[in-house]
Each structure stands twice: as C-alpha cells, then as structure tokens.
Coordinates of C-alpha atoms and ligand atoms in Angstrom, one line a residue:
M1 CA 0.0 0.0 0.0
T2 CA 1.3 3.5 -0.9
P3 CA 1.4 5.7 2.2
T4 CA -0.5 9.0 2.2
L5 CA 0.7 11.9 4.4
S6 CA -1.5 14.1 6.5
H7 CA 0.9 17.0 6.1
S8 CA 4.1 17.8 4.3
I9 CA 7.4 17.4 6.1
P10 CA 10.0 20.0 5.1
F11 CA 13.6 19.2 5.3
F12 CA 14.1 22.0 7.7
D13 CA 11.6 24.4 9.3
Y14 CA 13.6 27.7 9.6
P15 CA 10.8 29.9 11.1
S16 CA 10.6 27.4 14.1
L17 CA 14.0 28.5 15.1
F18 CA 12.4 31.8 16.1
T19 CA 8.8 30.8 17.0
S20 CA 9.8 27.9 19.3
D21 CA 11.2 30.4 21.9
E22 CA 9.9 33.7 20.5
E23 CA 9.1 35.3 23.9
E24 CA 12.5 34.4 25.4
I25 CA 14.3 35.8 22.3
L26 CA 12.3 39.0 22.4
S27 CA 13.1 39.5 26.1
I28 CA 16.8 38.9 25.4
V29 CA 16.7 41.4 22.6
R30 CA 15.1 44.0 24.9
D31 CA 17.6 43.3 27.7
V32 CA 20.7 43.5 25.5
G33 CA 19.4 46.4 23.5
R34 CA 18.5 48.5 26.6
R35 CA 22.0 47.9 27.9
G36 CA 23.5 48.9 24.5
A37 CA 25.7 45.7 24.8
F38 CA 26.4 44.8 21.2
I39 CA 30.1 44.0 20.7
L40 CA 32.5 42.0 23.1
Q41 CA 30.2 42.3 26.1
Q42 CA 29.5 40.2 29.2
D43 CA 26.9 38.0 27.5
L44 CA 29.6 36.8 25.1
A45 CA 32.0 36.2 27.9
R46 CA 29.4 34.2 29.8
F47 CA 28.5 32.1 26.8
E48 CA 32.2 31.4 26.1
Q49 CA 32.7 30.2 29.7
N50 CA 29.6 28.0 29.6
L51 CA 30.6 26.6 26.2
A52 CA 34.1 25.8 27.4
R53 CA 32.6 24.1 30.5
Y54 CA 30.2 22.0 28.4
L55 CA 33.1 20.8 26.2
D56 CA 35.6 20.3 29.1
A57 CA 37.8 22.6 27.2
R58 CA 40.1 25.3 28.6
H59 CA 39.0 28.1 26.2
A60 CA 36.1 28.9 23.9
L61 CA 35.9 32.1 21.9
G62 CA 32.9 33.4 19.9
V63 CA 33.7 34.2 16.3
A64 CA 31.6 35.4 13.3
N65 CA 31.2 31.9 11.8
A66 CA 33.0 28.6 11.6
T67 CA 34.7 29.4 8.3
D68 CA 36.5 32.3 9.9
G69 CA 37.0 30.2 13.0
L70 CA 38.9 27.5 11.0
H71 CA 41.0 30.2 9.4
I72 CA 41.8 31.7 12.8
A73 CA 42.4 28.3 14.4
L74 CA 44.9 27.3 11.6
R75 CA 46.8 30.6 11.8
A76 CA 46.9 30.5 15.6
A77 CA 48.3 26.9 15.4
G78 CA 51.1 28.2 13.2
I79 CA 49.9 26.9 9.8
G80 CA 50.6 29.2 6.9
R81 CA 52.2 29.8 3.5
G82 CA 53.1 26.6 1.6
D83 CA 52.0 24.1 4.3
E84 CA 50.0 21.2 3.2
V85 CA 46.9 20.4 5.2
I86 CA 45.1 17.1 4.8
F87 CA 41.2 17.1 5.0
S88 CA 38.4 14.7 4.0
S89 CA 36.8 15.7 0.7
H90 CA 33.4 14.9 2.2
T91 CA 33.0 18.3 3.9
M92 CA 31.8 21.7 3.2
V93 CA 33.9 23.8 0.8
A94 CA 34.4 26.1 3.8
T95 CA 37.0 23.6 5.3
A96 CA 39.2 23.9 2.2
A97 CA 38.6 27.6 1.9
A98 CA 39.8 28.2 5.4
I99 CA 43.0 26.3 4.6
H100 CA 43.4 28.3 1.4
F101 CA 42.9 31.7 3.0
A102 CA 45.4 30.8 5.8
G103 CA 47.9 30.6 3.0
A104 CA 48.2 26.8 3.0
I105 CA 47.5 24.1 0.5
P106 CA 44.3 22.0 1.0
V107 CA 45.0 18.2 0.3
P108 CA 41.7 16.3 0.0
V109 CA 41.6 12.6 1.0
E110 CA 39.0 9.8 1.1
C111 CA 36.4 9.3 3.8
G112 CA 35.6 5.9 5.2
P113 CA 32.3 3.9 5.5
D114 CA 31.2 6.2 8.4
H115 CA 31.7 9.1 6.0
L116 CA 34.4 10.7 8.1
I117 CA 38.1 11.1 7.2
D118 CA 39.9 7.8 6.5
A119 CA 43.1 7.6 8.5
A120 CA 44.8 5.3 6.0
S121 CA 44.1 7.6 3.1
A122 CA 45.3 10.6 5.3
G123 CA 48.5 8.6 6.0
E124 CA 49.1 8.0 2.2
A125 CA 48.8 11.8 1.5
I126 CA 51.6 12.9 3.9
T127 CA 54.6 14.5 2.2
S128 CA 57.5 16.5 3.5
R129 CA 55.4 19.6 3.3
T130 CA 52.4 18.3 5.3
R131 CA 52.0 20.3 8.5
A132 CA 48.4 19.4 9.7
I133 CA 45.5 17.1 9.5
L134 CA 42.0 18.8 9.6
P135 CA 39.3 16.2 10.3
T136 CA 35.7 17.2 9.8
Q137 CA 33.6 15.8 12.6
L138 CA 30.9 15.2 10.1
N139 CA 27.1 14.8 10.7
G140 CA 27.6 15.1 14.5
R141 CA 30.1 12.2 14.8
T142 CA 33.7 12.4 15.9
A143 CA 36.4 10.6 13.8
D144 CA 38.6 7.8 15.1
M145 CA 40.9 10.3 17.0
D146 CA 43.2 7.5 18.2
A147 CA 44.2 6.6 14.7
L148 CA 44.6 10.3 13.6
G149 CA 46.4 11.2 16.8
A150 CA 48.9 8.4 16.3
L151 CA 49.4 9.5 12.7
A152 CA 50.0 13.1 13.7
A153 CA 52.4 12.1 16.5
K154 CA 54.4 9.8 14.1
H155 CA 54.8 12.6 11.5
G156 CA 55.0 15.6 13.8
L157 CA 51.7 17.1 12.5
V158 CA 49.2 19.5 14.1
I159 CA 45.5 18.5 14.4
V160 CA 42.9 21.3 13.8
E161 CA 39.3 20.0 14.0
D162 CA 36.4 21.1 11.9
A163 CA 33.8 20.6 14.6
A164 CA 31.2 22.8 12.8
Q165 CA 28.7 20.0 12.8
A166 CA 29.7 18.3 16.1
L167 CA 29.0 20.3 19.2
G168 CA 28.7 17.8 22.1
S169 CA 29.8 14.8 20.0
R170 CA 32.3 12.6 21.8
Y171 CA 34.9 10.0 21.1
K172 CA 35.9 7.8 24.1
G173 CA 34.2 10.4 26.3
R174 CA 36.2 13.4 25.0
A175 CA 34.4 16.2 23.1
A176 CA 34.9 16.9 19.4
G177 CA 36.9 20.1 19.3
T178 CA 39.2 19.3 22.2
F179 CA 41.6 16.7 20.5
G180 CA 43.9 19.0 18.5
A181 CA 45.6 22.4 18.8
A182 CA 42.4 24.2 18.0
A183 CA 38.9 23.7 16.5
A184 CA 35.9 25.6 15.1
I185 CA 32.2 25.1 15.8
S186 CA 29.3 26.6 13.8
F187 CA 26.1 28.2 15.1
F188 CA 24.6 28.6 11.6
P189 CA 20.8 28.5 12.1
A190 CA 20.3 24.9 11.0
K191 CA 23.1 23.6 13.3
V192 CA 22.0 21.7 16.4
L193 CA 22.9 24.8 18.4
G194 CA 21.9 27.5 16.0
C195 CA 21.6 31.3 16.3
L196 CA 19.5 33.7 14.3
G197 CA 22.1 34.3 11.6
D198 CA 25.8 33.4 11.3
G199 CA 27.9 32.6 14.4
G200 CA 30.7 30.3 15.4
A201 CA 33.3 29.5 18.1
V202 CA 36.9 28.5 18.3
I203 CA 38.2 26.1 21.0
A204 CA 41.7 25.6 22.4
N205 CA 43.3 24.1 25.5
N206 CA 46.6 25.8 25.0
D207 CA 46.8 29.4 26.5
D208 CA 49.2 30.8 23.7
I209 CA 46.9 29.5 20.9
H210 CA 43.9 31.0 22.7
D211 CA 45.7 34.4 23.0
R212 CA 46.5 34.4 19.3
M213 CA 42.9 33.5 18.4
L214 CA 41.7 36.3 20.7
Q215 CA 43.8 38.8 18.8
L216 CA 43.1 37.3 15.3
R217 CA 39.3 37.6 15.7
D218 CA 39.7 41.3 16.7
H219 CA 41.9 43.0 14.1
G220 CA 45.1 41.5 15.5
R221 CA 44.6 43.6 18.6
R222 CA 46.0 42.8 22.0
S223 CA 44.1 43.6 25.2
D224 CA 46.3 46.8 25.7
G225 CA 45.2 48.0 22.2
E226 CA 48.5 47.2 20.5
I227 CA 48.1 45.7 17.0
V228 CA 50.4 42.7 17.0
S229 CA 49.5 41.0 13.6
W230 CA 47.2 41.3 10.7
G231 CA 43.8 40.2 12.0
L232 CA 40.1 39.8 11.1
N233 CA 37.0 41.4 12.3
S234 CA 35.3 38.1 13.3
R235 CA 33.6 38.6 16.6
L236 CA 30.4 36.8 17.6
D237 CA 27.7 39.4 18.2
N238 CA 26.9 39.8 21.8
L239 CA 23.2 39.5 21.1
Q240 CA 23.7 36.2 19.3
A241 CA 25.8 35.0 22.2
A242 CA 23.1 35.9 24.7
I243 CA 20.6 33.8 22.6
L244 CA 23.0 30.9 22.2
D245 CA 23.7 30.9 26.0
S246 CA 20.0 30.5 26.8
R247 CA 19.8 27.6 24.2
L248 CA 23.0 26.0 25.5
A249 CA 21.2 25.4 28.8
R250 CA 18.6 23.2 27.0
Y251 CA 21.1 21.6 24.6
P252 CA 21.6 18.2 26.2
A253 CA 17.8 17.6 25.9
V254 CA 17.9 18.6 22.3
V255 CA 20.7 16.1 21.6
E256 CA 18.8 13.3 23.4
R257 CA 15.8 14.0 21.1
R258 CA 17.9 13.8 18.0
R259 CA 19.4 10.5 19.2
T260 CA 15.8 9.2 19.7
V261 CA 15.0 10.2 16.1
A262 CA 18.0 8.3 14.9
R263 CA 16.8 5.3 16.8
L264 CA 13.4 5.6 15.1
Y265 CA 14.9 5.8 11.7
R266 CA 17.0 2.8 12.4
K267 CA 14.0 0.8 13.6
G268 CA 12.0 1.8 10.5
L269 CA 14.7 1.3 7.8
E270 CA 17.2 -1.3 9.0
A271 CA 15.5 -4.2 7.2
L272 CA 16.0 -2.5 3.8
E273 CA 18.9 -3.9 1.9
E274 CA 18.9 -1.0 -0.6
V275 CA 19.7 1.5 2.2
T276 CA 22.8 1.9 4.4
L277 CA 22.2 3.7 7.6
P278 CA 24.6 5.9 9.6
P279 CA 26.0 4.2 12.8
G280 CA 23.2 3.9 15.4
P281 CA 23.3 5.8 18.7
D282 CA 23.7 2.6 20.8
G283 CA 26.0 0.7 18.5
D284 CA 29.4 1.5 19.8
A285 CA 30.7 2.5 23.3
Y286 CA 33.4 4.8 21.8
H287 CA 31.2 7.2 20.0
F288 CA 28.5 9.6 21.3
D289 CA 26.9 11.1 18.1
I290 CA 24.7 14.1 18.2
Y291 CA 23.1 13.6 14.8
Q292 CA 23.5 17.0 13.2
N293 CA 22.4 15.1 10.0
Y294 CA 20.9 11.7 9.2
E295 CA 22.9 10.8 6.1
I296 CA 21.9 7.5 4.5
E297 CA 23.3 5.8 1.4
A298 CA 20.5 4.8 -1.0
E299 CA 20.3 2.8 -4.2
R300 CA 18.6 4.8 -6.9
R301 CA 19.1 7.9 -4.7
D302 CA 17.7 10.5 -7.2
E303 CA 14.6 8.5 -7.8
L304 CA 14.1 8.0 -4.0
K305 CA 14.5 11.7 -3.5
A306 CA 11.9 12.5 -6.2
H307 CA 9.5 9.9 -4.7
L308 CA 9.7 11.4 -1.3
G309 CA 9.2 14.8 -2.8
T310 CA 5.8 13.7 -4.2
F311 CA 4.7 13.0 -0.6
G312 CA 5.9 16.5 0.5
I313 CA 8.9 15.0 2.3
G314 CA 12.0 17.3 2.0
T315 CA 15.4 15.7 1.7
L316 CA 18.8 17.2 0.9
V317 CA 21.9 16.1 -1.0
Q318 CA 24.7 17.6 1.1
W319 CA 27.2 20.1 -0.5
G320 CA 25.2 20.3 -3.8
G321 CA 26.1 16.7 -4.6
K322 CA 29.9 17.1 -5.0
A323 CA 32.8 16.4 -2.7
V324 CA 35.2 19.3 -2.4
H325 CA 37.8 17.9 -4.8
Q326 CA 35.1 17.6 -7.5
W327 CA 34.7 21.3 -7.9
D328 CA 36.8 21.9 -11.0
S329 CA 36.8 25.7 -10.3
L330 CA 39.1 25.1 -7.3
G331 CA 41.8 23.4 -9.2
F332 CA 42.1 20.0 -7.4
T333 CA 43.7 17.2 -9.4
Q334 CA 43.2 14.3 -6.9
R335 CA 40.9 11.3 -7.8
L336 CA 39.1 9.8 -4.8
P337 CA 37.2 6.8 -6.1
Y338 CA 35.5 5.7 -2.8
T339 CA 34.3 9.2 -2.1
E340 CA 33.2 9.8 -5.7
K341 CA 31.1 6.6 -5.7
L342 CA 29.6 7.4 -2.3
F343 CA 28.5 10.8 -3.5
K344 CA 26.1 9.2 -6.0
R345 CA 24.3 7.5 -3.1
L346 CA 24.2 10.1 -0.3
L347 CA 20.9 11.6 1.0
L348 CA 20.0 13.5 4.1
L349 CA 16.7 12.7 5.7
P350 CA 14.9 15.3 7.8
L351 CA 16.3 15.6 11.3
N352 CA 15.1 18.5 13.3
M353 CA 13.2 19.4 16.5
S354 CA 9.9 20.0 14.6
L355 CA 9.6 16.3 13.7
S356 CA 7.2 14.1 15.6
D357 CA 7.6 10.3 16.1
S358 CA 4.7 9.9 13.6
D359 CA 6.5 12.0 11.0
I360 CA 9.5 9.6 11.2
E361 CA 7.2 6.6 10.8
Q362 CA 5.7 8.3 7.8
I363 CA 9.1 9.0 6.2
C364 CA 10.2 5.4 6.8
G365 CA 6.9 4.1 5.4
A366 CA 7.4 6.1 2.2
I367 CA 10.9 4.9 1.8
R368 CA 9.9 1.2 2.4
A369 CA 7.1 1.7 -0.2
F370 CA 9.6 3.0 -2.8
Y371 CA 11.8 -0.1 -2.5
R372 CA 8.8 -2.5 -2.5
K373 CA 7.5 -1.1 -5.8
Ligands
PLP401 C1 31.6 20.7 8.0 C2 31.4 22.2 8.0 N1 32.5 23.0 8.0 C3 32.4 24.3 8.0 C4 31.2 25.0 7.9 C5 31.2 26.5 7.9 O1 30.4 27.0 9.0 P1 29.9 28.5 8.9 O2 28.7 28.5 8.1 O3 29.6 28.8 10.4 O4 31.0 29.3 8.4 C6 30.0 24.2 7.9 C7 28.8 24.9 7.9 O5 27.7 24.6 7.6 C8 30.1 22.8 7.9 O6 29.0 22.0 7.9

C-alpha cells in the first residue's frame, strides 16, 4: 500500500528557530538592546565560559562563523604559507577555503564507511610539506581520533578540527573540538545549536593559541590596544551570544531527542537492503553522536528523493552533490574513487526538532514503499 501523508514534512523548518522560543528571544533582545551591549560584552564572555565548560575545554571564543573560525584556528596553530593540510573531501567547501585563506594548500583525501576522514588515506597523502590534519567531525560524529592522533604524532603534525557539525559529539568520552591544537564550531541556524544568523566559536586548550585567536578575531589587537599582527573582524555578536547561551542550557535535551529520532529511523529502515544507515546511537561504546544530520546511502538515490518529494517529504543532498575535490573551479587534481562513488548514493533525511515520532514513521513508510515497488 502506498502511504498518504496528513501534512508535508519540510527538510528544515527555519521559522521554528524563532517561533519555538519567541518570547524568550524578544526578552533577550530587549535586555541586550537596553544595555547597549552589542560587541564583546558580558553576554559573550558568559557564553564562552559555559561553552568551554560544556566541552571540558580550557578556552572557547565566539567568532563570526566557523569558516573564519577555522582560518583563525589554523593561523593560531602556526599553519601558513606553503604548508599542506590534509582534510576529508566529504566536507563543506568552507573547510578547504579556510586552509586556502590561511595561505596553506588543501589536500583532499578519502572518507571511510562512516563518511568521516579515512586515516589510512590521510597517511598516504603525507609529504615532506604536510603540517596538519584537519578532520571534519561530520554529521555530528567524531572521527577515530586514536588513529589520527597516532598518525599526527608519528609525523609531527598538528591537528585542527572542523567541529562545525559536532558540538557535544564525543569519542571515548572526549568532546569533538578538544583533540587538537584548536577547532571551530558553527552556530549557523540549522546547526543543532543555531543562532539567528551566522555565528561560530573556536576552541583551544593551549593558552598561547587561545591568546593568538583572541587577537586574530579582533583586528590582530592585544588587550592593551597594540596591533600585533594582521587580523580579522570576526567577533560573535553579543546579542547572538546571549541567545545561544539560553539555548545551550537546554542543549543536552535537544541532543537526546535527536538520538531518539536516529533510533526511530534505524527501527523503520534497518530491514531494507537498498539503504545503508549511519551508525546507530547505541551501536558503539566509543562514539557519542549528536546527529547533526541523518545521512543515508541509498540505491537509486535520485529516484528515491523524487519519490519522497511527491509526498511532500523534503530531503537534501549535502554540498550540492559534490565532494570538495570535484569542484573543478578550485583546481584540485586528486581522484578519490571511494568518495566519488559514495556521492552518487548520499541523501540527508529530515532531522530537526519539529519532527514528531509519527513524522519519522511516515518517512520510513514512504521509503519502504519506494523499494517495495
Ligand atoms: C563541516 C562544515 N565545515 C564548515 C562549515 C562552515 O560553517 P559556517 O557556516 O559557520 O561558516 C560548515 C557549515 O555549515 C560545515 O558544515
């Protein structure tokens, strides 16, 4: 039987990011506005402290977005002109752009079956010019940081993490963003912790790297006003920080709900041979995943997407359907067969706080109906 849906299910419901806590947001706007507290004020400092505490990190700093954050993190970690930086091609172009704008050379490598950087492929890409590995903690999951840490130690490389999608994700109990010299997190509205516009943070445990990031986000300016290097204007707005701080208090419950949705998807889809699901939330004692995305691999992906669309179910092919090295305009020459094959099969199913259990059942029912046809 073909399922019929009582209502459409958009991939993402942007207005709900405001309407779900509208009164609280308006009262924060009034409070911050009446204090005239817009740039580098106490609400930002409080959020930074709470964020660092949540991650068990020594320092967190609000920045304008994670793309700037990665650029700042790389420069603060000493990466610059001519250095090669290895990253997984299954990431946003922002990861490679940050490497490029830090003056370094982005070197794309394969991802593995969990869609995160493949340590063996990273190892094969190391040359005498390699200075850093930049794993993307993709879809809310942390990479195998033991393997990457061993590789980095063996070759004397720095690790900088792209934790844009992974706030609160853990590997062996340790939070994404705290494994390397520095990391960046994104608060883009659709992120699990999203603000009402662009926003991000950088993380570090080392005091010197933190000091450099503090200067780099504010025109290269030291606390005594001296300009000590070229810097960016990349400060997280105090108003956004105040909103994020109120949301951070509720964040663990949000993560739990997303893990529940992942369980429901698994229950509804695991019998299908045509679909490969992301690792389940209860499958592995090493990983705690926050499910920024629910990225499946699907046979006849484009047909499935169109089929779901006819039921009003929104889905998304991440990054416009191309891995970073497949954008000819950027001049990459690498061939990455595993990643290229994978990119014909990837599909994001809806995963957001507006979804009910019955929505997930309906999505799973529509997918099962497609493969039964
Ligand atoms: C993996 C990854 N890296 C980097 C970014 C860039 O983050 P932002 O939009 O905050 O600059 C994103 C954002 O969506 C992302 O998903």
